[in-house]
Amino acid sequence: MAVAGSLLPWWFLAQFLQQSGVDLEEFFRQALANPVAIALAIDLVISTLAVFIWVWVELPRLGLSRRWWALCVIATLSIGLSCGLPLFLWLRHRHLTPSQL
């Protein structure tokens, strides 16, 4: 899911970059173009903050270093929540699942 969450959003972002270049003003104009887009953006921001807090709290409980938090934050901010959240879930699962030799 982290791979799909990386590739699919970037596919559409690449289309925007091809048309508009690195134009942050145009990016936010389009991203917040109507009430539905604003609702989705607010939902995404709140969900992202909730995931950041959850990962911060969960890592010590699992006995894992908070450096993984930084990795999840970097993945989320540079690619998207659709990458950062599945990445954390995979790290968590890998830690909780006993090795099968």
XYZ file of N, CA and C in Angstrom:
303
model
N 0.831 -1.198 0.000
C 0.000 0.000 0.000
C 0.876 1.263 0.000
N 2.017 1.214 0.686
C 2.901 2.382 0.702
C 3.424 2.682 -0.702
N 3.689 1.636 -1.466
C 4.158 1.840 -2.847
C 3.048 2.474 -3.688
N 1.851 1.913 -3.607
C 0.716 2.492 -4.341
C 0.446 3.913 -3.853
N 0.550 4.118 -2.548
C 0.337 5.441 -1.967
C 1.411 6.434 -2.348
N 2.527 5.942 -2.830
C 3.588 6.818 -3.334
C 3.389 7.123 -4.810
N 3.124 6.086 -5.570
C 3.073 6.241 -7.025
C 1.829 6.966 -7.522
N 0.673 6.608 -7.011
C -0.567 7.190 -7.546
C -0.675 8.704 -7.321
N -0.444 9.210 -6.103
C -0.513 10.667 -5.947
C 0.532 11.398 -6.798
N 1.721 10.828 -6.893
C 2.765 11.482 -7.684
C 2.443 11.463 -9.168
N 1.706 10.479 -9.612
C 1.297 10.423 -11.014
C 0.493 11.684 -11.364
N -0.444 12.031 -10.487
C -1.274 13.202 -10.731
C -0.507 14.493 -10.466
N 0.359 14.490 -9.479
C 1.185 15.666 -9.217
C 2.115 15.932 -10.399
N 2.649 14.883 -11.011
C 3.513 15.045 -12.184
C 2.750 15.714 -13.319
N 1.474 15.384 -13.475
C 0.656 16.025 -14.511
C 0.512 17.516 -14.232
N 0.286 17.856 -12.971
C 0.185 19.269 -12.590
C 1.511 19.978 -12.868
N 2.620 19.364 -12.457
C 3.934 19.976 -12.647
C 4.251 20.160 -14.127
N 3.818 19.230 -14.937
C 4.044 19.332 -16.380
C 3.266 20.516 -16.961
N 2.070 20.743 -16.454
C 1.229 21.832 -16.961
C 1.597 23.190 -16.373
N 1.865 23.221 -15.062
C 2.025 24.505 -14.359
C 3.420 24.757 -13.824
N 4.272 23.759 -13.846
C 5.582 23.917 -13.236
C 5.452 23.951 -11.716
N 6.482 24.419 -11.051
C 6.471 24.505 -9.585
C 5.868 25.862 -9.213
N 4.571 25.919 -9.254
C 3.828 27.147 -8.971
C 2.941 26.893 -7.757
N 3.453 27.224 -6.565
C 2.711 26.944 -5.331
C 1.395 27.707 -5.267
N 1.405 28.923 -5.765
C 0.155 29.700 -5.752
C -0.921 28.992 -6.567
N -0.576 28.510 -7.749
C -1.538 27.789 -8.593
C -1.922 26.452 -7.968
N -0.956 25.799 -7.344
C -1.234 24.522 -6.674
C -2.318 24.703 -5.611
N -2.135 25.693 -4.735
C -3.117 25.899 -3.673
C -4.427 26.468 -4.213
N -4.368 27.250 -5.276
C -5.607 27.740 -5.883
C -6.449 26.566 -6.369
N -5.801 25.617 -7.036
C -6.527 24.445 -7.530
C -6.928 23.508 -6.383
N -6.037 23.341 -5.416
C -6.312 22.417 -4.312
C -7.472 22.902 -3.439
N -7.669 24.211 -3.387
C -8.722 24.786 -2.543
C -9.761 25.509 -3.391
N -10.054 24.955 -4.558
C -10.886 25.624 -5.551
C -12.365 25.695 -5.197
N -12.853 24.801 -4.341
C -14.281 24.795 -4.029
C -14.480 24.166 -2.646
N -15.685 24.246 -2.109
C -15.918 23.719 -0.757
C -15.596 22.229 -0.600
N -15.818 21.437 -1.638
C -15.512 20.009 -1.549
C -14.002 19.808 -1.422
N -13.227 20.517 -2.224
C -11.771 20.413 -2.158
C -11.260 20.884 -0.803
N -11.838 21.952 -0.276
C -11.441 22.459 1.039
C -11.765 21.436 2.116
N -12.941 20.822 2.039
C -13.324 19.790 3.018
C -12.338 18.627 2.983
N -11.960 18.191 1.776
C -10.991 17.095 1.655
C -9.627 17.506 2.196
N -9.213 18.739 1.935
C -7.923 19.220 2.430
C -7.914 19.280 3.956
N -8.978 19.782 4.546
C -9.062 19.853 6.010
C -9.065 18.451 6.606
N -9.812 17.543 5.996
C -9.843 16.161 6.447
C -8.443 15.553 6.399
N -7.721 15.819 5.337
C -6.371 15.290 5.183
C -5.421 15.861 6.233
N -5.511 17.145 6.496
C -4.645 17.767 7.504
C -4.927 17.191 8.886
N -6.188 17.065 9.247
C -6.546 16.513 10.557
C -6.104 15.061 10.664
N -6.320 14.271 9.621
C -5.897 12.871 9.620
C -4.381 12.754 9.734
N -3.672 13.609 9.036
C -2.210 13.591 9.092
C -1.719 13.907 10.496
N -2.282 14.930 11.121
C -1.886 15.264 12.494
C -2.195 14.120 13.456
N -3.352 13.488 13.287
C -3.711 12.355 14.144
C -2.722 11.207 13.978
N -2.307 10.940 12.751
C -1.332 9.861 12.508
C 0.009 10.223 13.125
N 0.450 11.476 12.969
C 1.721 11.876 13.568
C 1.716 11.663 15.083
N 0.615 12.044 15.732
C 0.504 11.873 17.189
C 0.466 10.393 17.546
N -0.326 9.619 16.824
C -0.434 8.182 17.099
C 0.920 7.496 16.957
N 1.641 7.784 15.880
C 2.951 7.162 15.668
C 3.895 7.575 16.791
N 3.886 8.846 17.188
C 4.761 9.346 18.258
C 4.510 8.590 19.565
N 3.242 8.336 19.875
C 2.875 7.641 21.109
C 3.112 6.128 20.994
N 2.838 5.573 19.841
C 2.894 4.124 19.645
C 4.323 3.573 19.603
N 5.253 4.315 19.041
C 6.611 3.787 18.897
C 7.258 3.413 20.229
N 7.247 4.282 21.246
C 7.833 3.867 22.525
C 7.079 2.701 23.171
N 5.762 2.666 22.984
C 4.979 1.560 23.523
C 5.425 0.240 22.908
N 5.812 0.275 21.644
C 6.300 -0.918 20.955
C 7.773 -1.197 21.251
N 8.435 -0.232 21.867
C 9.860 -0.386 22.127
C 10.719 -0.039 20.923
N 10.170 0.769 20.026
C 10.903 1.162 18.827
C 11.404 2.594 18.952
N 12.480 2.877 18.272
C 13.074 4.203 18.275
C 12.156 5.203 17.586
N 12.192 6.431 18.070
C 11.382 7.481 17.439
C 11.988 7.945 16.126
N 13.144 7.407 15.749
C 13.679 7.744 14.422
C 12.718 7.264 13.337
N 11.937 6.222 13.651
C 10.933 5.747 12.697
C 9.832 6.779 12.516
N 9.568 7.558 13.580
C 8.594 8.640 13.474
C 9.066 9.647 12.423
N 10.341 9.986 12.496
C 10.895 10.935 11.526
C 10.757 10.395 10.106
N 11.011 9.110 9.926
C 10.874 8.511 8.601
C 9.426 8.597 8.106
N 8.484 8.291 8.988
C 7.059 8.361 8.606
C 6.631 9.795 8.309
N 7.143 10.747 9.091
C 6.816 12.155 8.854
C 7.396 12.613 7.517
N 8.645 12.254 7.256
C 9.273 12.634 5.987
C 8.517 12.013 4.819
N 8.140 10.742 4.937
C 7.389 10.084 3.864
C 6.040 10.769 3.660
N 5.398 11.158 4.749
C 4.085 11.810 4.650
C 4.195 13.200 4.039
N 5.159 13.982 4.502
C 5.274 15.352 4.011
C 5.844 15.433 2.601
N 6.670 14.477 2.218
C 7.265 14.537 0.885
C 6.438 13.788 -0.162
N 5.690 12.777 0.262
C 4.891 11.996 -0.681
C 3.416 12.144 -0.360
N 3.034 11.792 0.860
C 1.642 11.935 1.259
C 1.285 10.961 2.365
N 0.159 11.209 2.999
C -0.340 10.323 4.049
C -0.552 8.922 3.504
N -0.871 8.831 2.224
C -1.094 7.522 1.607
C 0.186 6.702 1.528
N 1.317 7.297 1.800
C 2.587 6.565 1.908
C 3.003 6.430 3.370
N 2.942 7.516 4.123
C 3.421 7.512 5.511
C 2.653 6.575 6.429
N 1.335 6.545 6.310
C 0.529 5.663 7.162
C 0.772 4.190 6.849
N 0.705 3.749 5.592
C 1.007 2.337 5.321
C 2.434 1.953 5.711
N 3.374 2.892 5.578
C 4.752 2.619 5.991
C 4.807 2.328 7.487
N 4.146 3.157 8.294
C 4.129 2.904 9.732
C 3.432 1.594 10.057
N 2.303 1.327 9.420
C 1.585 0.076 9.688
C 2.445 -1.133 9.348
N 3.221 -1.043 8.275
C 4.128 -2.129 7.909
C 5.234 -2.284 8.958
N 5.817 -1.164 9.405
C 6.856 -1.224 10.445
C 6.290 -1.831 11.728
N 5.099 -1.419 12.099
C 4.442 -1.918 13.307
C 4.163 -3.417 13.182
N 3.623 -3.828 12.051
C 3.321 -5.231 11.820
C 4.597 -6.076 11.854
N 5.631 -5.569 11.200
C 6.913 -6.287 11.166
C 7.467 -6.475 12.573
N 7.281 -5.473 13.435
C 7.772 -5.565 14.815
C 6.917 -6.527 15.659
N 5.608 -6.515 15.451
C 4.709 -7.318 16.279
C 4.601 -8.772 15.843
N 4.931 -9.058 14.594
C 4.819 -10.413 14.065
C 6.133 -11.138 14.275
N 6.103 -12.280 14.991
C 7.339 -13.034 15.201
C 7.907 -13.526 13.865
N 9.208 -13.534 13.795
C 9.877 -14.007 12.591
C 9.514 -15.466 12.335
N 9.252 -15.753 11.086
C 8.887 -17.129 10.732
C 10.034 -17.743 9.945
N 10.848 -18.491 10.632
C 12.025 -19.099 9.998
C 11.745 -20.465 9.478
